[in-house]
Each structure stands twice: as C-alpha cells, then as structure tokens.
Coordinates of C-alpha atoms in Angstrom, one line a residue:
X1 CA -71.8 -71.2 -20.2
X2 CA -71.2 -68.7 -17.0
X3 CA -73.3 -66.2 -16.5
X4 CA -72.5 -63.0 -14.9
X5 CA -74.6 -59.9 -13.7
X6 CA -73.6 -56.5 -14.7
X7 CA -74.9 -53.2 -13.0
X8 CA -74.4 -49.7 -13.7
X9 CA -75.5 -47.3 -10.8
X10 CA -76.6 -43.6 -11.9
X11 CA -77.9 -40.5 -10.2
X12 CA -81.5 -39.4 -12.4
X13 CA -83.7 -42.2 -13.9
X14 CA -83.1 -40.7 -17.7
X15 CA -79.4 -41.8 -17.4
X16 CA -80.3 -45.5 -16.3
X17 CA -82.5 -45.8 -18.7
X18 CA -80.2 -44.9 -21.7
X19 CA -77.3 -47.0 -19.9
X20 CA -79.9 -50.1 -19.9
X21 CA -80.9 -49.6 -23.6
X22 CA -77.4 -49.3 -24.3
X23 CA -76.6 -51.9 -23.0
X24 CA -79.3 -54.7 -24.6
X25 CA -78.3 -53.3 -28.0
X26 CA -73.9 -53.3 -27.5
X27 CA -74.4 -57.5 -26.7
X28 CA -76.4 -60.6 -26.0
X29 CA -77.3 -59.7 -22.5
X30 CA -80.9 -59.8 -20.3
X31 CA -82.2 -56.0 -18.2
X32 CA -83.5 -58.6 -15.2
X33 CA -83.6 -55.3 -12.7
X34 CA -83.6 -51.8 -12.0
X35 CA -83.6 -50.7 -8.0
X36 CA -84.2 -47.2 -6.8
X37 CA -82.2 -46.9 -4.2
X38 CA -83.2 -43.3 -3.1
X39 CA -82.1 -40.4 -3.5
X40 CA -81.9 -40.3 -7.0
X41 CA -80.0 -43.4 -7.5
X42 CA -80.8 -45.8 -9.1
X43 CA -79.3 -49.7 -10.8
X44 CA -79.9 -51.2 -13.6
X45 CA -79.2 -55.0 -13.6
X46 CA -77.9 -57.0 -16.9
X47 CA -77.7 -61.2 -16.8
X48 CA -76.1 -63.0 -19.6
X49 CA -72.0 -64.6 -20.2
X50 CA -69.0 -62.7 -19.2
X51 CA -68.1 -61.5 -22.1
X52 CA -71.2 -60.3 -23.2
X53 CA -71.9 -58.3 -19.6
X54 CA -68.2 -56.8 -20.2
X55 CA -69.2 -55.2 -23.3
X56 CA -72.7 -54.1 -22.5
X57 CA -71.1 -52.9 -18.9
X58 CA -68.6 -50.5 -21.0
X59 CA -71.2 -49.6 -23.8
X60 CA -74.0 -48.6 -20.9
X61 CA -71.5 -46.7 -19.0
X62 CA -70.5 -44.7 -21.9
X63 CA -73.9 -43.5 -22.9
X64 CA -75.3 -43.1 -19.4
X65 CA -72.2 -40.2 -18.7
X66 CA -73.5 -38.6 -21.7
X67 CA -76.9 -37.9 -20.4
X68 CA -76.2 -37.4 -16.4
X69 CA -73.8 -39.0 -13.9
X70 CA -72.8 -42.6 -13.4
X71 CA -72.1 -43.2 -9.6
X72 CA -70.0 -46.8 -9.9
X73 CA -70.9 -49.8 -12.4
X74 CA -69.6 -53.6 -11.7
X75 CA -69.3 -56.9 -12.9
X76 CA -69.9 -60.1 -10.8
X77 CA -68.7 -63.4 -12.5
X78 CA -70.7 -66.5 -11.9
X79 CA -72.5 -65.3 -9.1
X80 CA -72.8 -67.8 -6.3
X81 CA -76.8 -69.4 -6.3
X82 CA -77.7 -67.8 -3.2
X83 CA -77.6 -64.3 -4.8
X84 CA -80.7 -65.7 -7.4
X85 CA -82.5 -66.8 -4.3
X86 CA -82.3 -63.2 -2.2
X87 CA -82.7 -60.9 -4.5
X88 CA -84.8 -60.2 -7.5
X89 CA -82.4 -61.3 -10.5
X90 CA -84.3 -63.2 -12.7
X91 CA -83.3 -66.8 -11.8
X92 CA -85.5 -67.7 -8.6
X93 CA -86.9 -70.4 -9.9
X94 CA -83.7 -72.3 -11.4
X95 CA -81.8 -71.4 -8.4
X96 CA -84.4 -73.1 -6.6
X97 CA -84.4 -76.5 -8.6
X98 CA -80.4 -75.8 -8.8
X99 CA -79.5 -76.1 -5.0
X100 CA -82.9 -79.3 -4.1

C-alpha cells in the first residue's frame, strides 16, 4: 500500500503537540518526527497510507488552531526513497535494503 508523510507546522510546542495526538487518534497513522525549527516553530511528522495521513492531516490541523497558530500543514504522496535516507523519517533502514 502507499505510504505518505503528513506534517503540520505550528508556532508554540503545546499546539504541535495537540495537532500530533490528534492526529494518531482521527486514523491509522505513525508520529515518526517532530523538528524545531526555531523560533518557535515547530513540525510534527505523521507516516502511514494516503488516506489515512489526509484525515489525520485535517483532524491535527483543526485541533492545533484551537490551542495556538498553525503556520502551513502538507501532504506528500509516496515519497520518493531518498527522502527516508536524508532525513529522520522513520524508514532508514528499509530505504536502505529498498534502493541495494
């Protein structure tokens, strides 16, 4: 089945946080990140099939606004195998074995 990644960027750690939990509870998804990307921003990171990302995408977004401000969210489809071996997404390893 595809996977996709889903990430929701927020200013203030308490809004990423309840955009992440929402986010494991609204579908079948995996929290594989979070990045602080300074200044008060920070990403949490989601792995699992499209469908699934697309609703825990919408259902993180939603919370996180209630609780501070939600800078941009987005979906990548089937990332391409290099993104697994660059950054730290979970799949390193299976990447690896993926691409020899």
């Amino acid at each position: 089945m595809p996977e996709a990644l889903g990430m929701i960027e927020s200013r203030g750690f308490a809004a990423t946080v309840e955009a992440a939990d929402a986010m494991v509870k609204a579908a079948k998804v995996e929290l594989v990140s979070y990045e602080k990307t300074g200044g008060g921003y920070v990403t949490a990171v989601v792995r699992g099939d499209v469908a699934a990302v697309k609703a825990a995408v919408d259902a993180g977004v939603r919370n996180a606004e209630k609780v501070g401000e939600v800078v941009a969210s987005h979906i990548i489809a089937r990332p391409h195998l290099n993104i697994d071996l660059v950054l730290p997404l979970g799949r390193t390893e299976e990447a690896e074995a993926e691409l020899g």
